[in-house]
Amino acid sequence: MSAVRVALFATCFNDTMWPSTPKAVVTLLERLGCTVEFPRAQTCCGQMFTNTGYAAEAVPLVRSFVDVFGSYDAVVVPSGSCTGSVREQHAGLARRAGDPGLEAAVEAVTPKVHELSEFLVDVLGVTDVGAYFPHRVTYHPTCHSLRMIRVGDRPLRLLRAVRGIDLVDLPAAEECCGFGGTFAMKNADVSIAMGSDKARHVRETGAEVLIAGDNSCLAHIGGLLERQRAGVRTMHLAEVLAATEEDPS
Amino acid sequence: MSRTFVGMPKFQVGARHALADTQLRRNLAHATRTIRAKRGAVVGEVADWEELRVKGAEAKDRVLSNLDTYLVELEARLVEAGATVHWARDAAEANGIVVDLVKATGADEVVKVKSMATVEIELNQALEAAGIAAWETDLAELIVQLGDDLPSHILVPAIHRNRAEVREIFLREMGKVGRPAPEGLTDEPPRLAEAARLHLREKFLRAKVAVSGANFAIAETGTLVVVESEGNGRMCLTLPDTLISVVGIEKLLPTWDDLGVFLQLLPRSSTGERMNPYTSMWTGRTEEDGPQDVHVVLVDNGRTNVLADVVGRQALRCIRCSACLNVCPVYERVGGKAYGSVYPGPIGAVLGPQLRGRQGKLEQSLPYASTLCGACFDVCPVRIELPDLLVHLRTRVVDDHRGGLPSAEALTMRAGAFTLSRADRLEKAQNAATGVGHLLRGRASLGRVPWPLSAWSEARDVPAPPRHTFRQWWAKREGGRG
């Protein structure tokens, strides 16, 4: 495999609150022979602003995203929803801004932006990434991974190839956990009602670890599980795939 | 029997009330799960389902971009076929027309086919005010009407009721407005259906006037179509002398051939049936057969405002199947009443603010009544991009408020956007967060925290900030390498 040059878009949320996830992406991709770069000028895709109705506030972030990542051949994102924000919403924001130059720049960069499981399976062509994780786990397919960018069963194919893993099906897996960005605050009661059902399904599996491709959804479900002292921890897919027998997570 | 949706509070208030209703939660969870499974099975067996969805969307888009011509064509065909066509700009005009038509017949009662348009314009209340009794004949509408209740679902307006509650309503209320429920009525569905049948039969046989809506109106032929499951609609459409149909102007289909697509899309999406039991079609008046005095009231009531929004107008493709309600995790937990109108669920959250405007607190809250999970788009038979429309309307709501005194949310968003607009600003904010992380010495959770984050931490532990950010780690690593 010739060295693939990859730009890591850590996402502002992971960068600030969950640094172990982008660190795991670096470990994993370097193990698979990639050269990983982290352009320091990166900040945020603007998703929270866009989805709460603050389109005008999101436009400068779109501009910054294409400036930072425009020159790379591949951009890897450890988040389904941030990938969705770039691929499905940046073009509309550029159109709204009435800036044809920005529109063209967005159009050029978006096909090169990949969610982690897409990059591994489609670009690198691997499902067995050499990981070792001897734990009982269950996987929650986050809504934007599933229905916005349509990663399909790629994360599950990657997890099934992990040595030692005991992967059990999550009941009603495809139902939303109730996070929904600012929905979690603006409609906290409904959000918690949905999250409680998701947490119950997680507990029914007997898994010790809940895995997903979005730390935002995991912070919501994990926050509920932790409040219940449920004895289930949450982990990003990248961290499980980065774990090896020599260097466990 | 005159409950209305007027003056409903914002979504969050209704939602909190509904979440606490344990019976409602259980009824809804059971009903939506059952109908989701039925829909999934019958949609799964259609190999060209995606093709049908695309065709459905295209036919509706054709209507919406040529509405003026198709409406005139429909009117011409209807008049040729002996019907009288009326035009109503809003609910008041539509109600006035129907009340006058009923009064002209001398009748003091009408039987009604289930119709969303007539609930939307609150026709029953207008008829009642004019001294005319309106009898709902659809089983679920009858349950809502007898229970002095509000509908909570498009297809199954009494979805929030279980059979024990239905039995109690029948026993308590039927005798007040007609034939009482049989003595010893049990809550077995066949017994409840029989009670409804006996109660309604005398009204069908007596009624001189019927009021209906229409699922489709075909411009090419002037044919109206009603799709139903119980046969009560067929009774109303054939027995009385006068038939008045209230039809939203977006109900048009260009041609007879287009109907074939929708008769496949609608039943599978709504009741989870391959075909609905009764499909009634009529084209104006037929000599010596069925109603001889046939009227069609074409209603705008905000639809042309929706049409004026080039992004939002796709909501007018809606054929009222309810698939988006049944799959919506928010709807499943709060039911329909929190949406404050006859159109609940994702489509209601979109249509409400579009039809009624965004002035009210309820209408401003509706576009936010969704996690944007996308399940609604996947099941929509006419491919309405509901998550995109919700975001579009959120943007409208925020933009409506620009220029005035900014809200706490707007200030937070502006500050956030400023911080995230440059990496050096983000790094400064991150240093503050990791400072807290250091003070916590590796604690994983903050547990509960004060306002405004208390909305989060009321039920969810708050994660503690880490001792270093990713970019701090990266800089250290690169420094070490250099």
JSON list of C-alpha atoms in Angstrom, two decimals, chain B residues 253-350:
[
{"chain": "B", "resi": 253, "resn": "LEU", "atom": "CA", "xyz": [-53.47, 15.00, -9.88]},
{"chain": "B", "resi": 254, "resn": "PRO", "atom": "CA", "xyz": [-52.91, 15.86, -13.54]},
{"chain": "B", "resi": 255, "resn": "THR", "atom": "CA", "xyz": [-54.25, 12.71, -15.18]},
{"chain": "B", "resi": 256, "resn": "TRP", "atom": "CA", "xyz": [-56.20, 9.54, -14.57]},
{"chain": "B", "resi": 257, "resn": "ASP", "atom": "CA", "xyz": [-53.02, 7.54, -15.16]},
{"chain": "B", "resi": 258, "resn": "ASP", "atom": "CA", "xyz": [-51.29, 9.32, -12.27]},
{"chain": "B", "resi": 259, "resn": "LEU", "atom": "CA", "xyz": [-53.91, 7.92, -9.91]},
{"chain": "B", "resi": 260, "resn": "GLY", "atom": "CA", "xyz": [-52.53, 4.41, -10.45]},
{"chain": "B", "resi": 261, "resn": "VAL", "atom": "CA", "xyz": [-49.24, 5.42, -8.85]},
{"chain": "B", "resi": 262, "resn": "PHE", "atom": "CA", "xyz": [-50.93, 6.93, -5.81]},
{"chain": "B", "resi": 263, "resn": "LEU", "atom": "CA", "xyz": [-53.31, 4.01, -5.25]},
{"chain": "B", "resi": 264, "resn": "GLN", "atom": "CA", "xyz": [-50.17, 1.91, -4.80]},
{"chain": "B", "resi": 265, "resn": "LEU", "atom": "CA", "xyz": [-48.28, 4.45, -2.66]},
{"chain": "B", "resi": 266, "resn": "LEU", "atom": "CA", "xyz": [-51.06, 5.51, -0.29]},
{"chain": "B", "resi": 267, "resn": "PRO", "atom": "CA", "xyz": [-52.49, 2.30, 1.24]},
{"chain": "B", "resi": 268, "resn": "ARG", "atom": "CA", "xyz": [-49.10, 0.68, 1.71]},
{"chain": "B", "resi": 269, "resn": "SER", "atom": "CA", "xyz": [-47.75, 3.82, 3.38]},
{"chain": "B", "resi": 270, "resn": "SER", "atom": "CA", "xyz": [-50.74, 4.58, 5.56]},
{"chain": "B", "resi": 271, "resn": "THR", "atom": "CA", "xyz": [-52.56, 1.46, 6.75]},
{"chain": "B", "resi": 272, "resn": "GLY", "atom": "CA", "xyz": [-49.89, -0.99, 5.67]},
{"chain": "B", "resi": 273, "resn": "GLU", "atom": "CA", "xyz": [-52.33, -2.66, 3.29]},
{"chain": "B", "resi": 274, "resn": "ARG", "atom": "CA", "xyz": [-51.68, -3.70, -0.30]},
{"chain": "B", "resi": 275, "resn": "MET", "atom": "CA", "xyz": [-54.97, -2.07, -1.22]},
{"chain": "B", "resi": 276, "resn": "ASN", "atom": "CA", "xyz": [-57.52, -0.21, 0.84]},
{"chain": "B", "resi": 277, "resn": "PRO", "atom": "CA", "xyz": [-60.97, -1.86, 1.15]},
{"chain": "B", "resi": 278, "resn": "TYR", "atom": "CA", "xyz": [-63.05, 0.98, -0.39]},
{"chain": "B", "resi": 279, "resn": "THR", "atom": "CA", "xyz": [-62.08, 3.33, -3.20]},
{"chain": "B", "resi": 280, "resn": "SER", "atom": "CA", "xyz": [-64.94, 5.63, -4.22]},
{"chain": "B", "resi": 281, "resn": "MET", "atom": "CA", "xyz": [-64.70, 7.77, -7.35]},
{"chain": "B", "resi": 282, "resn": "TRP", "atom": "CA", "xyz": [-67.30, 10.13, -8.75]},
{"chain": "B", "resi": 283, "resn": "THR", "atom": "CA", "xyz": [-67.34, 12.60, -11.56]},
{"chain": "B", "resi": 284, "resn": "GLY", "atom": "CA", "xyz": [-69.89, 15.33, -10.95]},
{"chain": "B", "resi": 285, "resn": "ARG", "atom": "CA", "xyz": [-73.49, 14.12, -11.00]},
{"chain": "B", "resi": 286, "resn": "THR", "atom": "CA", "xyz": [-74.83, 10.86, -12.40]},
{"chain": "B", "resi": 287, "resn": "GLU", "atom": "CA", "xyz": [-78.48, 10.94, -13.55]},
{"chain": "B", "resi": 288, "resn": "GLU", "atom": "CA", "xyz": [-80.78, 9.02, -11.18]},
{"chain": "B", "resi": 289, "resn": "ASP", "atom": "CA", "xyz": [-77.85, 7.51, -9.28]},
{"chain": "B", "resi": 290, "resn": "GLY", "atom": "CA", "xyz": [-76.42, 8.84, -6.05]},
{"chain": "B", "resi": 291, "resn": "PRO", "atom": "CA", "xyz": [-76.49, 12.49, -4.95]},
{"chain": "B", "resi": 292, "resn": "GLN", "atom": "CA", "xyz": [-78.17, 14.75, -7.48]},
{"chain": "B", "resi": 293, "resn": "ASP", "atom": "CA", "xyz": [-76.93, 18.03, -6.01]},
{"chain": "B", "resi": 294, "resn": "VAL", "atom": "CA", "xyz": [-73.10, 17.85, -6.13]},
{"chain": "B", "resi": 295, "resn": "HIS", "atom": "CA", "xyz": [-70.83, 20.64, -4.89]},
{"chain": "B", "resi": 296, "resn": "VAL", "atom": "CA", "xyz": [-67.06, 20.98, -4.72]},
{"chain": "B", "resi": 297, "resn": "VAL", "atom": "CA", "xyz": [-65.48, 23.68, -2.52]},
{"chain": "B", "resi": 298, "resn": "LEU", "atom": "CA", "xyz": [-61.85, 24.32, -3.48]},
{"chain": "B", "resi": 299, "resn": "VAL", "atom": "CA", "xyz": [-59.96, 25.73, -0.51]},
{"chain": "B", "resi": 300, "resn": "ASP", "atom": "CA", "xyz": [-56.72, 27.69, -0.37]},
{"chain": "B", "resi": 301, "resn": "ASN", "atom": "CA", "xyz": [-56.42, 28.51, 3.37]},
{"chain": "B", "resi": 302, "resn": "GLY", "atom": "CA", "xyz": [-52.69, 29.26, 3.28]},
{"chain": "B", "resi": 303, "resn": "ARG", "atom": "CA", "xyz": [-51.69, 26.83, 0.55]},
{"chain": "B", "resi": 304, "resn": "THR", "atom": "CA", "xyz": [-50.70, 29.53, -1.93]},
{"chain": "B", "resi": 305, "resn": "ASN", "atom": "CA", "xyz": [-48.42, 30.99, 0.77]},
{"chain": "B", "resi": 306, "resn": "VAL", "atom": "CA", "xyz": [-46.68, 27.62, 1.00]},
{"chain": "B", "resi": 307, "resn": "LEU", "atom": "CA", "xyz": [-46.46, 27.56, -2.80]},
{"chain": "B", "resi": 308, "resn": "ALA", "atom": "CA", "xyz": [-44.69, 30.92, -2.81]},
{"chain": "B", "resi": 309, "resn": "ASP", "atom": "CA", "xyz": [-41.72, 29.42, -0.93]},
{"chain": "B", "resi": 310, "resn": "VAL", "atom": "CA", "xyz": [-39.73, 27.56, -3.57]},
{"chain": "B", "resi": 311, "resn": "VAL", "atom": "CA", "xyz": [-37.96, 25.42, -0.94]},
{"chain": "B", "resi": 312, "resn": "GLY", "atom": "CA", "xyz": [-40.94, 24.83, 1.31]},
{"chain": "B", "resi": 313, "resn": "ARG", "atom": "CA", "xyz": [-43.54, 24.09, -1.37]},
{"chain": "B", "resi": 314, "resn": "GLN", "atom": "CA", "xyz": [-42.65, 20.39, -1.59]},
{"chain": "B", "resi": 315, "resn": "ALA", "atom": "CA", "xyz": [-44.63, 19.98, 1.65]},
{"chain": "B", "resi": 316, "resn": "LEU", "atom": "CA", "xyz": [-47.74, 20.38, -0.54]},
{"chain": "B", "resi": 317, "resn": "ARG", "atom": "CA", "xyz": [-46.93, 17.01, -2.15]},
{"chain": "B", "resi": 318, "resn": "CYS", "atom": "CA", "xyz": [-48.22, 15.42, 1.07]},
{"chain": "B", "resi": 319, "resn": "ILE", "atom": "CA", "xyz": [-51.00, 12.85, 0.55]},
{"chain": "B", "resi": 320, "resn": "ARG", "atom": "CA", "xyz": [-51.76, 12.56, 4.32]},
{"chain": "B", "resi": 321, "resn": "CYS", "atom": "CA", "xyz": [-50.64, 8.95, 4.66]},
{"chain": "B", "resi": 322, "resn": "SER", "atom": "CA", "xyz": [-49.19, 9.33, 8.19]},
{"chain": "B", "resi": 323, "resn": "ALA", "atom": "CA", "xyz": [-46.10, 7.21, 7.55]},
{"chain": "B", "resi": 324, "resn": "CYS", "atom": "CA", "xyz": [-43.89, 10.03, 8.88]},
{"chain": "B", "resi": 325, "resn": "LEU", "atom": "CA", "xyz": [-45.90, 10.16, 12.11]},
{"chain": "B", "resi": 326, "resn": "ASN", "atom": "CA", "xyz": [-45.72, 6.44, 12.68]},
{"chain": "B", "resi": 327, "resn": "VAL", "atom": "CA", "xyz": [-41.94, 6.33, 12.27]},
{"chain": "B", "resi": 328, "resn": "CYS", "atom": "CA", "xyz": [-41.15, 9.55, 14.15]},
{"chain": "B", "resi": 329, "resn": "PRO", "atom": "CA", "xyz": [-39.54, 8.91, 17.56]},
{"chain": "B", "resi": 330, "resn": "VAL", "atom": "CA", "xyz": [-40.76, 12.28, 18.82]},
{"chain": "B", "resi": 331, "resn": "TYR", "atom": "CA", "xyz": [-44.36, 11.64, 17.72]},
{"chain": "B", "resi": 332, "resn": "GLU", "atom": "CA", "xyz": [-44.24, 8.15, 19.23]},
{"chain": "B", "resi": 333, "resn": "ARG", "atom": "CA", "xyz": [-43.55, 9.65, 22.66]},
{"chain": "B", "resi": 334, "resn": "VAL", "atom": "CA", "xyz": [-45.74, 12.76, 22.71]},
{"chain": "B", "resi": 335, "resn": "GLY", "atom": "CA", "xyz": [-48.61, 11.92, 20.33]},
{"chain": "B", "resi": 336, "resn": "GLY", "atom": "CA", "xyz": [-50.37, 14.39, 18.12]},
{"chain": "B", "resi": 337, "resn": "LYS", "atom": "CA", "xyz": [-51.90, 17.00, 20.39]},
{"chain": "B", "resi": 338, "resn": "ALA", "atom": "CA", "xyz": [-48.62, 18.71, 21.32]},
{"chain": "B", "resi": 339, "resn": "TYR", "atom": "CA", "xyz": [-48.32, 19.76, 17.66]},
{"chain": "B", "resi": 340, "resn": "GLY", "atom": "CA", "xyz": [-51.39, 21.92, 18.19]},
{"chain": "B", "resi": 341, "resn": "SER", "atom": "CA", "xyz": [-53.19, 21.26, 14.93]},
{"chain": "B", "resi": 342, "resn": "VAL", "atom": "CA", "xyz": [-54.89, 18.59, 12.88]},
{"chain": "B", "resi": 343, "resn": "TYR", "atom": "CA", "xyz": [-51.52, 17.93, 11.19]},
{"chain": "B", "resi": 344, "resn": "PRO", "atom": "CA", "xyz": [-49.11, 16.44, 13.75]},
{"chain": "B", "resi": 345, "resn": "GLY", "atom": "CA", "xyz": [-45.76, 14.71, 13.42]},
{"chain": "B", "resi": 346, "resn": "PRO", "atom": "CA", "xyz": [-42.97, 15.76, 11.07]},
{"chain": "B", "resi": 347, "resn": "ILE", "atom": "CA", "xyz": [-45.34, 16.88, 8.31]},
{"chain": "B", "resi": 348, "resn": "GLY", "atom": "CA", "xyz": [-47.33, 18.92, 10.84]},
{"chain": "B", "resi": 349, "resn": "ALA", "atom": "CA", "xyz": [-44.17, 20.52, 12.19]},
{"chain": "B", "resi": 350, "resn": "VAL", "atom": "CA", "xyz": [-43.51, 21.67, 8.62]}
]
